[in-house]
Amino acid sequence: MLLLLGLLFVGAGMTWAKVYTSNLTFTGACGGSGTASDGVEWKIVSDAAESDFESGRGIHYGTNGKEVEFIQLSTSFTVGKITKIVVEASGNNTPTLSVTVGGEAFGNNQTVTTNNTAYTFTDVAEAGDVVVRLAKANPAKKALYIKSVVVTYETGDDDPQLTYSEESVTINKGDTFNAPTLSFADGFDGSITYKSSNTDVATISESGVVTLGTEAGITIITASFAGNNIWCKSSTSYTLRVMSPDAPVGISFGNGNVKINDLSVEGTDSYGNEWTITTVGEDPYFSQADDHSQVGSKQKPATSITFTTTLPDTYTIIEFSATFAGSSKKAEGLVTLTVGESTKTGNIIGNGSVTVTFEPLTIGKTLTVTVTDIKEGINCYNISYKVIAPIEITMNQYGLMSYAFDKPLDFSVVEGLTAYAATAIEGTELTMTEVEQAAAGEGLMLEGVQGTYKVPVATNEPDEVTGNMLVGLTEETMVPQVQEGLTTFILAHVNGEGVNWYMLDANNTDKLHANSAYLQLNAVQVAGLGQTARGLTMVFGSDTNGIENVQRETTTNQYFDLSGRRVAQPTKGLYIVNGKKVFIK
């Protein structure tokens, strides 16, 4: 949609409005519809059976003995006011051009000449159905043409401030999807329309509910407001990437989805990731074929070629390969695939194709393919990869939460978030042991500053922590207070008591939510807690980077919260004291 610069003064009430145009231009063979610059859909009908397109004159009906009486374009506007409509048209036998808005005439009918001319209709009409009709007064075996329609309309000046809470979301196919939140200005009550650019990846309902589709890939989810007499039009969007470890993502050279042309790669892969190319050599040769691109030749060699893409986040790379060949029997080259500090190499000898596959599995963000030691030219066929997107974990305001997930996770590469298992208890002291890699479904307690963390899926299947007393839940589950002689404790925040493991109420009728964990203690361990069975003290091992437990202290130590802000009067919770994390009960 094109926003005209400046504001339009309308009426004696000193009301300012924003002015927009909706431009429908025919630039190719047409069917029964067209889409304007702002996404407005137009329907095209005629009494003639066939239509065509003529460069410079737009669509036309009736020619070579095929009689036509009219062409009619129609749409429905939901915006505030329509003030001008300009139609480019032409036709034989002086046809009549008319415009109606909401069933009423908009401006005066105009007689159309043979040559393409812009005809302007001015009026003021509330939004409604718009009909543009070009009809012959005396039907004859001649043609009618419409090249373009431009509608100028006004809306109010207040900004709805439509905004999604995130600009980009990446998930794995089959995972639970929590859509970004749409916010808008106070008092806004306009009708919002939603659209998904790729309905195979995801659809969105009229009420804004997103449903994942059958395919992996990317889609743009857009929320739009067309505008009315009070609010100006507005839109916002976010990118949704749905990753699938079952299907490789690739770039195919030559006449495929990516072309090499003068030191650049034109195009992206199906996840929307751009690839760049760097060549070394004076004036290297380039050419395109159906299934490959040639870089370098005997006369114009390329000393080295490097292809690189940087993924949006740190991903688990489960497959990475590239196929190359020499451009002649004497061609040579060394292919190197790199993720982080790990590499895999393969040799190009002659014009037989070579596929280099990266091993082992690894975690990384940047994928690089380099061809060095080139003799003569190299034919580039394709690069492909399979990845698993990181899992998003949102830490609460208390800095502690229970957690479990149905895939193995690698916390060792995540800054600011630490995972623990409960491995022993003596009296009231519960020993928490750090877990760098968690098995699928492992019960955990997470600690970190409030915020969202992206945790990669582990490249191996870690063993479960020996003696872990935390039980993970990957589905919503009803858990009783006592089961098979073991008592259930849940991590919760209690006013006046803080965050700790508390015995589950025997009368609890609520299910524990998915992706959480609970603690199980036997009868002897529960008895060791005392009569209240609420005196758990978490001890986070001897790691100097871990958390030490302390009772209320009267010291001159300076306390800081996990965001680094000094706290004059610390209460229950996590703090940093002398460079160590301290839990005060």
Steps between C-alpha positions, in 0.01 A plus 500: 500500500638837402488777760493844344728754664328772697156533658169599344281767659135394485193684621442796723541291814879523470526122455825367360505171308761269355470441126575172323471354151398154383659440160378214277718468188478226238847386401435155357237258375196527726241261627195587704670700776777745582682621813572868571816640658346490848371143466142592409348230277310606188259281302496529120194403292388554141233375263781379272622144537874567483746765608855586405782736594660754271825667608444869568120475496421244773222240485262496207186317402361469152714494187534315172127464456416427866230742608516664845262735678672572834790445741421536871739511798369489857627484857394590853682767703474512881695824547370843600434716192571469129584832334637424152509215248718513188449244221724449197280365219442498125263342249334518162164661426534751790397279794382652829703477822308519830585456869272428795578480873247336729253478211505877439662679206849628580572803281369532144504238226768561238534415133809299417713553188702245309836600651593406857402793724474554875145593602456663843188467716480721810244491779477417871344168594502278805676168450300233322481293183689661212399417142690620191311428176608559140208436263419568135203712408488327161641147522734412218763241418778704658706502823478660844813563711564579866863554601479615862278622783628723783274567799591781743353467847528664841512360852521651846833615639521304828762223489369154606861403588459137396806310627592135542706417810765323287638563151603140438411159644673170418363163605540136404220325318279324754597724792249713690475849351438804719413780259628855563251731667332773292468835679338828393426851622262565790144544375561335163198289398548459126457178304833321442564263211766229509705335229764228467730529199550121484196300607687171459716607795225662712151641471341773711129530574281810483548535877881476478553138609803344327490133401816331376472341156642188344829639368821641644623837376430866568188712495426863582207547739342843452232687693348797314247773556362677192422830675179691576391856581685495833796266459755494220589172341768286662665160470758292680653160433744238623695225329414143599761235416392138538801270486491128422796270567345251257549705184821666380508868414707579197628749250532374144731686265476554126138562409387388845387722786840672541717647225868597510562816306808723531600427860145488637240239588147599403230327700425336836434147618152383596548617860573852374871491582724694262828359371804708405793414275860618508739419217872555476653547157528767237194521277373140556272338243127451572235303313160342572369158393179317580642317801815690599696825495858505378748723682846535348652347188843419359521849351327686789558296818350552846761432767242430773124517555322536835125469560361610838164533674429610857192347658273719718592307816733224614361184344565130535652399165407140422610494136713730281623408152617657172545363148767633261690381193790616288424676173746277314691174543802698624308704759581467869384649830465443874147532646474591871174513698520693828267544799665677792838335553403171334582424134458232236699489174485329161704515177387597152692301239392545138143563389336227709266639768601485867257527794653593833281427805571662836550270795448471790188680619573839653351824628565828323369810329720557194534246217796541264602314185845583360666372182877562493802382300296540184654395171296629204124535569253360751137402435274578798192275523335535840540554874251350743449477875263361760462682830293496817404842634582587863229468763377827651478502881355803679626550856257649751551803724620284790806363319414134574273258316452127452532366148500194271495458123443208264835549321853492647628853567848655517523771767880524481490754214230723655611805696304606807290186540607199712328162535511288817393155613414413862742218580493457878333616820627494858266640758369819348790552260417415138811465282464658154748380236564696180395327177671611179315258274156371594343179373160515334232530770757558781357685799691824560504822697616805299658815643557830321398861457145557375486487122488266199784257431560287191636156587633273221391140470793276603687324219512175697268323744642578847455255783250590768655641818562219749279535806302798368194540722330740258237348269446673166160557339478554125118489506242648735458236773296445816747420779382392850664607825620144566557231240672165556624616841662818363384851593472771233656846542460777244711812443281798580499853632315551828444849638721552801689178435660559159578244228564146624387141471168468681299186569210466257160550664322168553177659373659631182275445197709691245727334248868590504579674174709362216873580490529505878643271768422392855708364789438158656616412854453174687350474850838510677606811308169674572535419870845659499345832403325539834135540585424771245664311210569843347855568613691408183834674453653482152878452501658557159821299541851639544536660156620857559279608210199329650265606777577477871218482750499737799257581777413861578828681558591821679817600316654790316493305171354677199209315336408524132205346316556284193471806276795665680297755699605558861245396764518682832266266693510151346205272571449136398641407160811493282774764527862554400735555796876531455471358150303193611133417461333478841153370585349662812216319674 
